[in-house]
Amino acid sequence: QRMEPQQGKDPGRFRIAAVGRAPVLTGGRPSAGGLSIECGGRPVLAMDMKGGVVEALLEPDAATIVCDTDGIRGKLADRPFVTRASVPVRVPYVE
């Protein structure tokens, strides 16, 4: 994908000049202690990743993540996991 400054009176500062093509490369790689998320003062997600993309959905009863990088180790709601690209990991909270 390539962005360039927007010309004229159209809204927005940039426009997409080229849409690009698959695969999208985000540069995700293992890195100790790369990411940590807390919710309500308790740890929810820790991942040993630098770069890459992860999406987290924190619900009252469970947490779900999806990562674009294979083989990243982490903990979700204190349970260990290893990512598989684009495969959701869902863990209910345990009180």
CSV table of C-alpha atoms in Angstrom, one decimal:
chain,number,residue,atom,x,y,z
A,1,GLN,CA,0.0,0.0,0.0
A,2,ARG,CA,1.2,3.5,-0.7
A,3,MET,CA,-0.2,6.7,0.7
A,4,GLU,CA,0.3,10.2,-0.7
A,5,PRO,CA,-0.7,13.7,0.4
A,6,GLN,CA,-4.3,14.6,-0.6
A,7,GLN,CA,-4.7,17.4,-3.2
A,8,GLY,CA,-7.7,19.7,-3.5
A,9,LYS,CA,-10.6,20.2,-1.2
A,10,ASP,CA,-11.4,16.6,-0.4
A,11,PRO,CA,-11.5,15.6,3.3
A,12,GLY,CA,-8.5,14.0,4.8
A,13,ARG,CA,-4.8,14.7,4.5
A,14,PHE,CA,-3.8,11.5,2.6
A,15,ARG,CA,-5.2,9.2,-0.1
A,16,ILE,CA,-4.4,5.7,-1.0
A,17,ALA,CA,-2.3,5.9,-4.2
A,18,ALA,CA,-1.8,2.1,-4.5
A,19,VAL,CA,-3.7,-0.7,-2.7
A,20,GLY,CA,-0.7,-3.1,-2.5
A,21,ARG,CA,-1.0,-6.9,-2.5
A,22,ALA,CA,-0.9,-9.9,-0.2
A,23,PRO,CA,0.7,-10.9,2.0
A,24,VAL,CA,0.8,-8.0,4.4
A,25,LEU,CA,4.2,-8.2,6.2
A,26,THR,CA,4.2,-6.7,9.7
A,27,GLY,CA,7.7,-7.9,10.8
A,28,GLY,CA,6.5,-9.8,13.9
A,29,ARG,CA,9.3,-11.7,15.7
A,30,PRO,CA,9.9,-13.2,19.2
A,31,SER,CA,11.2,-10.8,21.8
A,32,ALA,CA,11.2,-11.4,25.5
A,33,GLY,CA,8.7,-9.2,27.4
A,34,GLY,CA,7.5,-7.4,24.3
A,35,LEU,CA,3.8,-6.7,25.2
A,36,SER,CA,1.8,-6.6,28.4
A,37,ILE,CA,-1.9,-5.6,29.0
A,38,GLU,CA,-3.7,-5.2,32.3
A,39,CYS,CA,-7.5,-4.8,32.9
A,40,GLY,CA,-8.8,-3.8,36.3
A,41,GLY,CA,-5.4,-4.1,37.8
A,42,ARG,CA,-4.9,-7.7,36.9
A,43,PRO,CA,-2.6,-9.0,34.1
A,44,VAL,CA,-4.6,-10.2,31.1
A,45,LEU,CA,-2.1,-10.6,28.2
A,46,ALA,CA,1.6,-10.9,28.0
A,47,MET,CA,3.4,-11.8,24.7
A,48,ASP,CA,7.0,-12.2,23.8
A,49,MET,CA,6.7,-10.3,20.5
A,50,LYS,CA,8.1,-7.3,18.8
A,51,GLY,CA,6.5,-5.9,15.7
A,52,GLY,CA,3.6,-7.9,14.3
A,53,VAL,CA,-0.1,-7.2,15.0
A,54,VAL,CA,-2.3,-8.5,17.8
A,55,GLU,CA,-6.0,-7.8,18.4
A,56,ALA,CA,-7.4,-8.3,21.9
A,57,LEU,CA,-11.0,-8.5,22.9
A,58,LEU,CA,-11.5,-8.2,26.7
A,59,GLU,CA,-15.0,-9.2,27.8
A,60,PRO,CA,-16.4,-9.5,31.3
A,61,ASP,CA,-16.0,-13.3,31.3
A,62,ALA,CA,-13.2,-14.1,28.8
A,63,ALA,CA,-10.3,-12.7,26.8
A,64,THR,CA,-9.6,-13.4,23.1
A,65,ILE,CA,-6.6,-12.6,21.0
A,66,VAL,CA,-5.7,-13.0,17.3
A,67,CYS,CA,-2.1,-12.5,16.2
A,68,ASP,CA,-0.6,-12.4,12.7
A,69,THR,CA,2.6,-14.0,13.7
A,70,ASP,CA,3.3,-17.8,14.2
A,71,GLY,CA,5.1,-19.2,17.2
A,72,ILE,CA,4.8,-16.3,19.7
A,73,ARG,CA,4.7,-17.4,23.3
A,74,GLY,CA,2.6,-15.7,25.8
A,75,LYS,CA,0.0,-15.8,28.6
A,76,LEU,CA,-3.6,-15.0,28.3
A,77,ALA,CA,-5.5,-14.7,31.6
A,78,ASP,CA,-2.5,-16.5,33.2
A,79,ARG,CA,-2.7,-19.4,30.8
A,80,PRO,CA,0.3,-20.1,28.5
A,81,PHE,CA,-0.2,-20.2,24.7
A,82,VAL,CA,1.7,-20.2,21.5
A,83,THR,CA,0.2,-18.3,18.5
A,84,ARG,CA,-0.8,-19.7,15.1
A,85,ALA,CA,-1.2,-16.9,12.6
A,86,SER,CA,-4.8,-15.7,12.4
A,87,VAL,CA,-6.1,-18.4,14.8
A,88,PRO,CA,-8.1,-17.0,17.7
A,89,VAL,CA,-7.0,-17.9,21.3
A,90,ARG,CA,-9.9,-17.5,23.8
A,91,VAL,CA,-9.6,-18.0,27.5
A,92,PRO,CA,-12.4,-17.7,30.1
A,93,TYR,CA,-11.4,-15.8,33.3
A,94,VAL,CA,-10.9,-18.1,36.3
A,95,GLU,CA,-11.7,-16.5,39.7
